[in-house]
Coordinates of C-alpha atoms in Angstrom, one line a residue:
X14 CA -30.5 -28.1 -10.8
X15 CA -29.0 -28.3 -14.6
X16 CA -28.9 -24.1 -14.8
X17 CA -27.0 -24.3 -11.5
X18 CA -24.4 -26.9 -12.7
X19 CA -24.2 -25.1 -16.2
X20 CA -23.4 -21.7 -14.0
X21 CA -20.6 -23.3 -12.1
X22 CA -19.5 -25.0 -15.2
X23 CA -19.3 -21.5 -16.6
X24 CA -17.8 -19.9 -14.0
X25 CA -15.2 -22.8 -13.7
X26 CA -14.3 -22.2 -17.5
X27 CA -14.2 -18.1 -17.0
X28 CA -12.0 -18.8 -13.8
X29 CA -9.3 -21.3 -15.8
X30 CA -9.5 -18.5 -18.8
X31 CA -8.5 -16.1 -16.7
X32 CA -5.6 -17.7 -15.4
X33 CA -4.2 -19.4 -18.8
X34 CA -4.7 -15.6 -20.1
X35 CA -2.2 -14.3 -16.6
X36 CA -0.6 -17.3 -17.5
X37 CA 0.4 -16.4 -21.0
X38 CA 1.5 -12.9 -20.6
X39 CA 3.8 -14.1 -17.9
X40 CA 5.4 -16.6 -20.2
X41 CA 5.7 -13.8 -22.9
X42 CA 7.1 -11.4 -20.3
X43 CA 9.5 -14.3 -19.5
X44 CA 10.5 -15.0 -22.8
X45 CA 11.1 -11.3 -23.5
X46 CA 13.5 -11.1 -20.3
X47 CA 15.4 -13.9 -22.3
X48 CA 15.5 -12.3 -25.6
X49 CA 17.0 -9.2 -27.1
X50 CA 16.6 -6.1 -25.0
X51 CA 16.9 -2.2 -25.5
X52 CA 20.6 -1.0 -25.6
X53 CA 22.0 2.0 -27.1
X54 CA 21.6 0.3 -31.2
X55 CA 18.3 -1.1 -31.2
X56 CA 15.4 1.4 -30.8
X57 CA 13.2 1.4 -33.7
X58 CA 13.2 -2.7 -33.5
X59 CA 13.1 -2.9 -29.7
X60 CA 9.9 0.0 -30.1
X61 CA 8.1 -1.7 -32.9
X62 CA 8.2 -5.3 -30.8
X63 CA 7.1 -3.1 -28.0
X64 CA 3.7 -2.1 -29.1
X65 CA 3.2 -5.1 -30.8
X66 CA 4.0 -6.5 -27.1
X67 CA 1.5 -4.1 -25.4
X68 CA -1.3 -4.5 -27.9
X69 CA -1.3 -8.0 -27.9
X70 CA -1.5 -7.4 -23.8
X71 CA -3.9 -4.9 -24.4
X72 CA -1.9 -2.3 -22.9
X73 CA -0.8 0.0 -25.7
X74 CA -3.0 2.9 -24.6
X75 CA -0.8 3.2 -21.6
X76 CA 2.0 4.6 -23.9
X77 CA 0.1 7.5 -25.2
X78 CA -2.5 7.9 -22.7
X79 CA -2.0 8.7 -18.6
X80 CA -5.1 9.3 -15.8
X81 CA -5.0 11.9 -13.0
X82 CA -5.2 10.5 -9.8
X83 CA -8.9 11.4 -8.3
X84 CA -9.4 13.8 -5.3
X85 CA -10.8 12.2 -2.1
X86 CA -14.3 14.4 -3.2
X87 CA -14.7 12.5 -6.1
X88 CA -17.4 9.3 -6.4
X89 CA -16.0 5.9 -5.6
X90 CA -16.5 4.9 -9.1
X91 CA -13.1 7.2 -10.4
X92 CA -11.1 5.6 -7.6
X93 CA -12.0 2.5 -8.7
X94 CA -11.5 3.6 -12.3
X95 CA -7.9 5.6 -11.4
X96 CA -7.3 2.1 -9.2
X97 CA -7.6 -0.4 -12.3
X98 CA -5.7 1.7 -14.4
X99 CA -2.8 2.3 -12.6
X100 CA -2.5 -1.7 -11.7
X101 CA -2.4 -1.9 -15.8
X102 CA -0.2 1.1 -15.8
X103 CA 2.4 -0.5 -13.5
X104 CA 1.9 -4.0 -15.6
X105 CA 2.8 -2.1 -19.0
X106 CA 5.7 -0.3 -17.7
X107 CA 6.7 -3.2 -15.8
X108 CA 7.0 -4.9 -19.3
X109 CA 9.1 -1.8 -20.5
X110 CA 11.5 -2.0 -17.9
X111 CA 12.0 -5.7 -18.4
X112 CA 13.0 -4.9 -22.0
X113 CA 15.6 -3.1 -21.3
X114 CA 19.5 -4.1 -20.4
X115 CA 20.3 -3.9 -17.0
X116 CA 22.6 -1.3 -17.1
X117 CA 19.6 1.1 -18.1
X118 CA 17.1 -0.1 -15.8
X119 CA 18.5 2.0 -13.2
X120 CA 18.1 4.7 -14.9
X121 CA 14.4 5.0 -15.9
X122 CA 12.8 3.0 -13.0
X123 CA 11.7 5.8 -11.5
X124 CA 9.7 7.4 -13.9
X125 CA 5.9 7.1 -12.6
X126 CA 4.0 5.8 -15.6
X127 CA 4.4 3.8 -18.7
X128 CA 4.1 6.9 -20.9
X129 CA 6.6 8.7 -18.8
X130 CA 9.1 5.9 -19.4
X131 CA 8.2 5.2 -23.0
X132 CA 8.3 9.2 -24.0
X133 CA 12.1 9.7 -22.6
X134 CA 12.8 6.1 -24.0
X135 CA 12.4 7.6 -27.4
X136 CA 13.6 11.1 -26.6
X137 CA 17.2 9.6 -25.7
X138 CA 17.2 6.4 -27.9
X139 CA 14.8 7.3 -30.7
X140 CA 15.6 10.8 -32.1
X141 CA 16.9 11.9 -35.4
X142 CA 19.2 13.6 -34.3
X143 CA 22.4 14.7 -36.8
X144 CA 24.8 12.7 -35.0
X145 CA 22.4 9.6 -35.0
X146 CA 22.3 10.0 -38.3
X147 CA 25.8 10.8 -39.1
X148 CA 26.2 7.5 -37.4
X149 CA 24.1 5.7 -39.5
X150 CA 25.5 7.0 -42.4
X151 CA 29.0 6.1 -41.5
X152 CA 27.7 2.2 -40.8
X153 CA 26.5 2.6 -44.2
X154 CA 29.6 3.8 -45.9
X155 CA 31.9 1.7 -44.3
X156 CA 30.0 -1.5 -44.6
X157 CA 31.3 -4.2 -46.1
X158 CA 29.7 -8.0 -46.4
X159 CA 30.9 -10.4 -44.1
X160 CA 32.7 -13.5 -46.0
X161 CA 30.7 -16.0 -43.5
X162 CA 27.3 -14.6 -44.2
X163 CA 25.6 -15.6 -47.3
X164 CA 23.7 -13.4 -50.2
X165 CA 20.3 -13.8 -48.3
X166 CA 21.9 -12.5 -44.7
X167 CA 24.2 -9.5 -46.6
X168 CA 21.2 -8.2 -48.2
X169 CA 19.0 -8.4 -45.3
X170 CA 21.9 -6.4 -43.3
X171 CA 21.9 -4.0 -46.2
X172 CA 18.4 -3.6 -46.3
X173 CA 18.2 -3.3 -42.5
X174 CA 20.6 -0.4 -42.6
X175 CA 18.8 1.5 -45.3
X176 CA 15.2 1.0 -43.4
X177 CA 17.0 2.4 -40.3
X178 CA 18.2 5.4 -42.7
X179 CA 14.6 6.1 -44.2
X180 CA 13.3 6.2 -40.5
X181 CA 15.6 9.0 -39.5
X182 CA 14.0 10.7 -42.4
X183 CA 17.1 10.5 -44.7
X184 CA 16.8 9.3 -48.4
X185 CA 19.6 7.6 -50.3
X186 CA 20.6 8.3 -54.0
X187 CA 22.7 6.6 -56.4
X188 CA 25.2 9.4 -55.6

């Protein structure tokens, strides 16, 4: 009689883990629809939150990583397999497409998988291309510190701008 109460304390415990874990990645998702979201300025911040999002989630393999739907000849085990993967497909791009603003969710909602969606995500937001960079450099030039910010919040802006700059590949000199 104890090893039966112990099991369905157990299974009580498992059951409320599972749904404070649901739970919490629906409060996270929540607070990410409140906070700062993909736009056209963003990218390489909005990425990096991203996969820290999706790892935490355990969900970053979804970015990189895509499964073939099985044929009706194959064991019930893939279906099964293809089944739970694309439910955690759908949850991860879900995620991605609640990151974004609105006016771009229309256009990337109907890519099929998360690594569809995350790939042209950085192909039109995250290249190095020479008038992304021109831009950059031009933000750079023209830059000047803000007479409301302090020291601390002109340097970090500085500093930002020349991280951004080292990511597109392009080094600054004293020149």
């Amino acid at each position: 009689m104890a090893a039966r109460a112990g099991c369905i304390i157990n299974v009580f415990f498992l059951a409320q883990s599972n749904e404070v874990n649901r739970m919490a990645t629906k409060n996270v998702i929540a607070d990410l629809v409140k906070g700062e979201k993909l736009n056209r300025d963003n990218y390489d911040v909005w990425h990096k939150k991203m996969k820290f999002m999706l790892n935490e989630q355990e969900l970053e393999e979804h970015l990189t990583k895509e499964m073939v739907a099985p044929t009706e000849a194959q064991p019930l085990r893939d279906h099964t397999a293809y089944q739970k993967w694309n439910q955690k497909d759908r949850s991860a791009r879900y995620t991605l497409l609640s990151s974004l603003q609105n006016d771009l969710i229309g256009q990337y909602d109907e890519l099929p998988t998360c690594k569809a969606l995350w790939e042209q995500l950085k192909f039109t937001f995250g290249g190095t291309s020479t008038m992304r960079l021109r831009s950059l450099m031009i933000k750079f030039e023209e830059y000047t510190k803000d007479p409301k910010h302090t020291m601390s919040e002109h340097l970090r802006v500085m500093s930002n701008m020349i991280g951004k700059l080292r990511d597109v590949g392009h080094t600054l000199t004293d020149e």
